[in-house]
Structure formats: structure tokens, C-alpha cells
PDB file of C-alpha atoms and ligand atoms in Angstrom:
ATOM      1  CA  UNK A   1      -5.046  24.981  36.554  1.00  0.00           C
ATOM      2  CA  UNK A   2      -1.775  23.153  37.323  1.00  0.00           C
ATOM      3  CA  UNK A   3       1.471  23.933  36.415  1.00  0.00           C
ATOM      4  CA  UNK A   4       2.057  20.845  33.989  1.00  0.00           C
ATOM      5  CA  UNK A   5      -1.074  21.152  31.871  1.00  0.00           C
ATOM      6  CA  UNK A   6      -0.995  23.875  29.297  1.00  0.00           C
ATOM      7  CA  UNK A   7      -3.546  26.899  29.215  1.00  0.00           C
ATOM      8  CA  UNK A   8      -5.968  27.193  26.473  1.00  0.00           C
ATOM      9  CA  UNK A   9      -5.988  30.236  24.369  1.00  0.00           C
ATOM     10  CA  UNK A  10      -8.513  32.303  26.643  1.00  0.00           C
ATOM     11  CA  UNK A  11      -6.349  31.705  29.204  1.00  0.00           C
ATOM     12  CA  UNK A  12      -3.254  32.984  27.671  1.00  0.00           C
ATOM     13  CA  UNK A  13      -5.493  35.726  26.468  1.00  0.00           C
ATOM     14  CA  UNK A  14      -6.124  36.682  30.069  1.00  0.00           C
ATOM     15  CA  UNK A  15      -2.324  36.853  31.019  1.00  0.00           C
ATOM     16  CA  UNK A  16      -1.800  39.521  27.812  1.00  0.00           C
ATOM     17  CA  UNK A  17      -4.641  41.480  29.400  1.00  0.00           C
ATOM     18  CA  UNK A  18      -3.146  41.536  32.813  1.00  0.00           C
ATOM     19  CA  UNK A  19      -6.136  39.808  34.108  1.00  0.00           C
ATOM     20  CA  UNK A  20      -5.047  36.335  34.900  1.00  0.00           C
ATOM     21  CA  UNK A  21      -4.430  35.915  38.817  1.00  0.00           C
ATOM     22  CA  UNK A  22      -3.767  32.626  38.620  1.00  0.00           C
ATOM     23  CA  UNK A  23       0.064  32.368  39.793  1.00  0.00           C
ATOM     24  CA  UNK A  24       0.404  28.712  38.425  1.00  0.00           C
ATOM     25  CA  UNK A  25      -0.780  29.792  35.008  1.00  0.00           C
ATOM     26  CA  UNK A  26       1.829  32.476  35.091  1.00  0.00           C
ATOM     27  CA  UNK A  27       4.375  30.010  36.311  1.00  0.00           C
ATOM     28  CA  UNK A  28       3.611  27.639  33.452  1.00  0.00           C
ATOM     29  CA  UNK A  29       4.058  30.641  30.658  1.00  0.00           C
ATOM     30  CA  UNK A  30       7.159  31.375  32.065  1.00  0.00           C
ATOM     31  CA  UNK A  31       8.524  27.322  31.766  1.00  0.00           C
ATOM     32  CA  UNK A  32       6.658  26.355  28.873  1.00  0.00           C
ATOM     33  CA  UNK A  33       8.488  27.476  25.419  1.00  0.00           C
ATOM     34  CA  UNK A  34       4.717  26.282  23.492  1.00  0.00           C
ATOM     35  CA  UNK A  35       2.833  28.841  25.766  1.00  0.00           C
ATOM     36  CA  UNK A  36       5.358  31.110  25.683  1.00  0.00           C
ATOM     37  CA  UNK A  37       4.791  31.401  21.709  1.00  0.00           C
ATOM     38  CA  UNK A  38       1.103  31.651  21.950  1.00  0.00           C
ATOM     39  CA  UNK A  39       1.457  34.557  23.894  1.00  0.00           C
ATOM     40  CA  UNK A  40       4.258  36.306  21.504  1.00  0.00           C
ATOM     41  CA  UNK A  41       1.559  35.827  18.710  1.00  0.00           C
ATOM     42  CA  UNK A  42      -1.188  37.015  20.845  1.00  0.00           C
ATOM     43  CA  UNK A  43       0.953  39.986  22.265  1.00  0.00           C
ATOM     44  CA  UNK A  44       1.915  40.752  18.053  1.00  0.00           C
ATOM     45  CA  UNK A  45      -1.652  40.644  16.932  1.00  0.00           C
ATOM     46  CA  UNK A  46      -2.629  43.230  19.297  1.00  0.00           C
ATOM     47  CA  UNK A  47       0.517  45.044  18.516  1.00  0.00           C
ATOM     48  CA  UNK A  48       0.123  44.826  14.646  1.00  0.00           C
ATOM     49  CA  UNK A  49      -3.898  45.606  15.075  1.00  0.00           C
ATOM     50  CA  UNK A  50      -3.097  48.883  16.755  1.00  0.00           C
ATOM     51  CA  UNK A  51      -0.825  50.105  14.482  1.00  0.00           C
ATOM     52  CA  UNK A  52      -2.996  49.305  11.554  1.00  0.00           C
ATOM     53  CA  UNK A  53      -4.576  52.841  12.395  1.00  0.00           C
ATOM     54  CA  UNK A  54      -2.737  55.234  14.186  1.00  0.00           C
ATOM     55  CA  UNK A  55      -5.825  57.201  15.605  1.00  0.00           C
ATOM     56  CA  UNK A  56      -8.276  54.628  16.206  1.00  0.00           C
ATOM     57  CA  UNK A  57      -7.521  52.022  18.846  1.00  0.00           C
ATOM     58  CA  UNK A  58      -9.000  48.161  19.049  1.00  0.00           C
ATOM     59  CA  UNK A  59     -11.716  48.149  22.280  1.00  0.00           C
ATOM     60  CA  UNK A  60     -10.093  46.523  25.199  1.00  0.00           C
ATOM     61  CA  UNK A  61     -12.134  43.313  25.059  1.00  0.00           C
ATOM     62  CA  UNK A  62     -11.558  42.944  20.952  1.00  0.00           C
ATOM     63  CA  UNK A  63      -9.557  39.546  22.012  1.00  0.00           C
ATOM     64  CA  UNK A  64     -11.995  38.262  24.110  1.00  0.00           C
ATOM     65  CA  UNK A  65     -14.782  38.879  21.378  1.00  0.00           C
ATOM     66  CA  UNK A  66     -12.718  37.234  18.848  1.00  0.00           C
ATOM     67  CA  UNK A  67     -11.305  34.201  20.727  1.00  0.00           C
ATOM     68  CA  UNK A  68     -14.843  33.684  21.895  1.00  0.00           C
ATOM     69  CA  UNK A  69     -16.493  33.765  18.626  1.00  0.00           C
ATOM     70  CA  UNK A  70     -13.138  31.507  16.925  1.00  0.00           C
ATOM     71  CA  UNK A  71     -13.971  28.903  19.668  1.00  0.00           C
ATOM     72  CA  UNK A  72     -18.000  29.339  19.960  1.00  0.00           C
ATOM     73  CA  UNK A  73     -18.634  29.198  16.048  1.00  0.00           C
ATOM     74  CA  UNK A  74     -18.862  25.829  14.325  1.00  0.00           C
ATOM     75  CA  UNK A  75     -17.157  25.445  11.231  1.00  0.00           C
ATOM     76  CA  UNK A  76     -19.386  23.966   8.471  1.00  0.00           C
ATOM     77  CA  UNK A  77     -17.522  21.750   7.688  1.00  0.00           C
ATOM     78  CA  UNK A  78     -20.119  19.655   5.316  1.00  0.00           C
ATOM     79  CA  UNK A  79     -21.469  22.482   3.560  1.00  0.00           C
ATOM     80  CA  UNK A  80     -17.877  23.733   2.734  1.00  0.00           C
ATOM     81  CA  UNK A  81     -16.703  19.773   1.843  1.00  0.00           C
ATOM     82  CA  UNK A  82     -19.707  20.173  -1.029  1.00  0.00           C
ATOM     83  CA  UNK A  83     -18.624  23.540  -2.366  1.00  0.00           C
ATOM     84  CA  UNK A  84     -15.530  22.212  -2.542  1.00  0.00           C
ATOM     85  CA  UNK A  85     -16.636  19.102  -4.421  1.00  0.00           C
ATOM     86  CA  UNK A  86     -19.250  21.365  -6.526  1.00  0.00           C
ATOM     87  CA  UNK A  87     -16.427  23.373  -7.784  1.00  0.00           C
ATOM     88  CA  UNK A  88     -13.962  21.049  -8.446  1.00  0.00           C
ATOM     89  CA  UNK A  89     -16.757  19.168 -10.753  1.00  0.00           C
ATOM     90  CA  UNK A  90     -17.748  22.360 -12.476  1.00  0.00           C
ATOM     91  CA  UNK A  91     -14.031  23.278 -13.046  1.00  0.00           C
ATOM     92  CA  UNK A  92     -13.505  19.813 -14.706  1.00  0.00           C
ATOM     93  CA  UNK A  93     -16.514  20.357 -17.080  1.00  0.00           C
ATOM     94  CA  UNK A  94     -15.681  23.758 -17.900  1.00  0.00           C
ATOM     95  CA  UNK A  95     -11.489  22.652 -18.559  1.00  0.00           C
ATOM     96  CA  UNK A  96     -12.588  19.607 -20.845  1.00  0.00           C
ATOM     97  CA  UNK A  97     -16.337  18.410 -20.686  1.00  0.00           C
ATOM     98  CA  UNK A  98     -15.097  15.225 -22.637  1.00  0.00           C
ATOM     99  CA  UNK A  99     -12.725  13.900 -19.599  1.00  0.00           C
ATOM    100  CA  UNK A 100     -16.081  14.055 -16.964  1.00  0.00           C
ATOM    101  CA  UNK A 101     -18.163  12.219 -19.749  1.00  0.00           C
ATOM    102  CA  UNK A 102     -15.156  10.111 -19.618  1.00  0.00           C
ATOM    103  CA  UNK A 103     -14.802   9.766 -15.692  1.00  0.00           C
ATOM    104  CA  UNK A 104     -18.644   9.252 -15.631  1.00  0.00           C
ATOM    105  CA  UNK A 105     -18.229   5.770 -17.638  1.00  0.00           C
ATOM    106  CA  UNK A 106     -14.678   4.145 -17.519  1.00  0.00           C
ATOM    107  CA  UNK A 107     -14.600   5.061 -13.996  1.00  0.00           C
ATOM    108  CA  UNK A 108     -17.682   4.621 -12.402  1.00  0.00           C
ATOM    109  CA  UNK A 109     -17.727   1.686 -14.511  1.00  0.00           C
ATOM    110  CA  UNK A 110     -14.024   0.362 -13.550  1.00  0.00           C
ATOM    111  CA  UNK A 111     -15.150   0.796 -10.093  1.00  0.00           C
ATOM    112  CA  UNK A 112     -18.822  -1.290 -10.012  1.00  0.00           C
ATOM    113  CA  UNK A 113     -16.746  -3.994 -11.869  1.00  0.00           C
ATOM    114  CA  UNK A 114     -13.815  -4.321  -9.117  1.00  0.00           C
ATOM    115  CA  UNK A 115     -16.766  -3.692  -6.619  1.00  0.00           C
ATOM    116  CA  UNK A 116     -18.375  -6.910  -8.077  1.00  0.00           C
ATOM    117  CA  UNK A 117     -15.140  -8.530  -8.326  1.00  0.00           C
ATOM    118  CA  UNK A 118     -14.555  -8.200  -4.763  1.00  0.00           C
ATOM    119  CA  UNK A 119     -18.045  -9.636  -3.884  1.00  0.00           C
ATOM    120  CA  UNK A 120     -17.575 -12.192  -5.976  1.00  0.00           C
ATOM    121  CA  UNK A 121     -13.917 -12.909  -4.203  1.00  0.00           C
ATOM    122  CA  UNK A 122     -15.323 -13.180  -1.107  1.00  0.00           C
ATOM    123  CA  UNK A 123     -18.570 -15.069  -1.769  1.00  0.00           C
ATOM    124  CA  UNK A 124     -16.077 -18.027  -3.656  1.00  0.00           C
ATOM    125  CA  UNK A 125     -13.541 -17.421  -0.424  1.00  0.00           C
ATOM    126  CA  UNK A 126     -16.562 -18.101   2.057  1.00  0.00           C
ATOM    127  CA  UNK A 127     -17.454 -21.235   0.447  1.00  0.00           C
ATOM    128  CA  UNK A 128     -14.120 -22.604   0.595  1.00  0.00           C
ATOM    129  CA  UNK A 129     -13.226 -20.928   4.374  1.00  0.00           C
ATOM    130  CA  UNK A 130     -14.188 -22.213   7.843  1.00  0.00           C
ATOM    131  CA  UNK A 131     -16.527 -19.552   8.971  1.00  0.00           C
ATOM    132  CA  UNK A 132     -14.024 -19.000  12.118  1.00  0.00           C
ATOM    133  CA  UNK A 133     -12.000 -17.040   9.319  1.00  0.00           C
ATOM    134  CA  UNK A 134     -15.342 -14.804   8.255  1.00  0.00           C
ATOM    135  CA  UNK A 135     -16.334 -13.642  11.199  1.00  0.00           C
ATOM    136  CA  UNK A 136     -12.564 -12.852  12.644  1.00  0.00           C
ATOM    137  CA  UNK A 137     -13.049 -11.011   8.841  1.00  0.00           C
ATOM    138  CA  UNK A 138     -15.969  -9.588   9.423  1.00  0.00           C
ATOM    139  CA  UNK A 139     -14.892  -8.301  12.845  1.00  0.00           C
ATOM    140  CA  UNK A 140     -11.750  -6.637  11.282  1.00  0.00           C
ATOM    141  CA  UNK A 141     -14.207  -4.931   8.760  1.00  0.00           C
ATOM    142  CA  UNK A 142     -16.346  -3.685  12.098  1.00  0.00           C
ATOM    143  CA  UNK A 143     -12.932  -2.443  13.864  1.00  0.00           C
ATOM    144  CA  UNK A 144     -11.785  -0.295  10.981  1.00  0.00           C
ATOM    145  CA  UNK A 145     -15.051   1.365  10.679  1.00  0.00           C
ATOM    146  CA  UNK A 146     -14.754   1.611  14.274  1.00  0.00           C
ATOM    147  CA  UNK A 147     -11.520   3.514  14.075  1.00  0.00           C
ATOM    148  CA  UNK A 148     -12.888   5.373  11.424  1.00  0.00           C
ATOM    149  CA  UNK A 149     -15.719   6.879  12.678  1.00  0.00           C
ATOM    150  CA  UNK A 150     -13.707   7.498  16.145  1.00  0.00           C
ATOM    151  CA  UNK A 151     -10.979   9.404  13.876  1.00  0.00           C
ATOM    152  CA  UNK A 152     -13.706  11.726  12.338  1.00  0.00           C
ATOM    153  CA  UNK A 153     -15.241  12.594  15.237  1.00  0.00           C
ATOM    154  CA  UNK A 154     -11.849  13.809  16.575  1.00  0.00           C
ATOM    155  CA  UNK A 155     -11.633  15.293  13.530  1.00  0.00           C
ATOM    156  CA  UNK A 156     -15.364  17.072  14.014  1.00  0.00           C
ATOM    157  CA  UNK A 157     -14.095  18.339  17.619  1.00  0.00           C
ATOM    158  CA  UNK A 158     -10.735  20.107  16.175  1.00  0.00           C
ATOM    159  CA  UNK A 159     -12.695  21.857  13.923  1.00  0.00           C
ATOM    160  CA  UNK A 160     -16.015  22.664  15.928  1.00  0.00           C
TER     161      UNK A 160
HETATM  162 ZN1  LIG B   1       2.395  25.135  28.041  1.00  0.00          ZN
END
């Protein structure tokens, strides 16, 4: 570990429990203001969870359990994303059952019609373009998807 790149939360976890030898680590806590915070939280947690009951105390490797099962344990993050979706639809239908009948055929609708619109748009705009201009279009299309897919599987990693 070197004294410029910050600790991950283990890490600082160690220095609360006394166990971190690592002098640059310890260096770094003392410099860094960001590490310096994680380890006021992590020292308050303890704190907090040891008052919550004045006769029992939290095992000496509680943090180590937790922090291990906050980092080890995937977050379903799909499942979750269609409870989310499933309530949000049943809460519509159970507030006014009339605006979902609604959504279901002006806006589905609305949006196959500007779909087709759009297909139409471009097949007209291919005939009249040289095809230099669709395939720089097409390879803008590929980049964005690109960039999206790269963005969501950041995303997946901050989660997981
Ligand atoms: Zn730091």
C-alpha cells in the first residue's frame, strides 16, 4: 500500500482494530481528510453499537463479519429493479385503473407511431444520403451503445 492511494474499507477497519502494521497506511490516515472520515464513522459505529446495550458487548471481529459480508454479497440488483417496477404498476392500477388502461393505448400507441416515424425518417434520409453519412451514423449508434453498456457495467461493479 502506498502512501498516495487510499485504503479500502477493510483496511481502515484494520487500523480501528489496532491490527494494521502497515506504517504507510497509518501515514496516509493521518494526511488524508477522506480516510480520516471513514475511520470517525467506523470508530462511531462501534461506539454507538456498544452502547446500544450496556451489558452485552459486539464480538471483536463483528466489523470484519460485516464489512466482509457488505463487500462479498451481491446486490440483486435485477430482481429489486422488477419489484420496483411491479409495484409502481400495481400502485397505478390500484390509484386510478382508468389512467393504466389509458397509458396502455395513447402511450404505447404514441410511442410505436414515433417509433415508425423515425424508421420511416431514416429509410427516406438513406435514399437521399451518400452512404459515407450512414455508416459514420451507424457507427455513432454502435459508440453510444458502446458507452452504454461500459457505463452499466461500472454501474454493476459499484453495486456488486
Ligand atoms: Zn485517503
Amino acid at each position: 500500500m502506498t502512501g498516495k492511494v487510499c485504503p479500502d474499507y477493510l483496511t481502515i477497519q484494520s487500523v480501528v482494530d489496532n491490527e494494521e502494521e502497515d506504517q504507510a497506511v497509518l501515514e496516509h490516515l493521518d494526511q488524508c481528510s477522506a480516510c480520516r472520515k471513514k475511520e470517525e464513522e467506523i470508530r462511531s459505529m462501534v461506539f454507538y453499537a456498544n452502547q446500544l446495550s450496556s451489558k452485552e458487548r459486539l464480538p471483536a471481529d463483528f466489523c470484519d463479519r460485516l464489512s466482509e459480508r457488505a463487500v462479498y454479497q451481491p446486490f440483486p440488483a435485477l430482481p429489486f429493479a422488477l419489484a420496483l417496477f411491479a409495484i409502481a404498476f400495481a400502485s397505478v392500477y390500484i390509484i386510478d385503473p382508468g389512467y393504466l388502461n389509458w397509458w396502455l393505448t395513447v402511450g404505447i400507441t404514441s410511442n410505436i407511431g414515433l417509433f415508425l416515424d423515425t424508421f420511416f425518417e431514416l429509410l427516406y434520409f438513406g435514399i437521399n444520403t451518400e452512404p459515407v453519412w450512414i455508416i459514420l451514423f451507424l457507427a455513432t449508434l454502435v459508440l453510444i451503445e458502446v458507452i452504454i453498456l461500459s457505463g452499466i457495467k461500472r454501474l454493476e461493479g459499484v453495486i456488486k
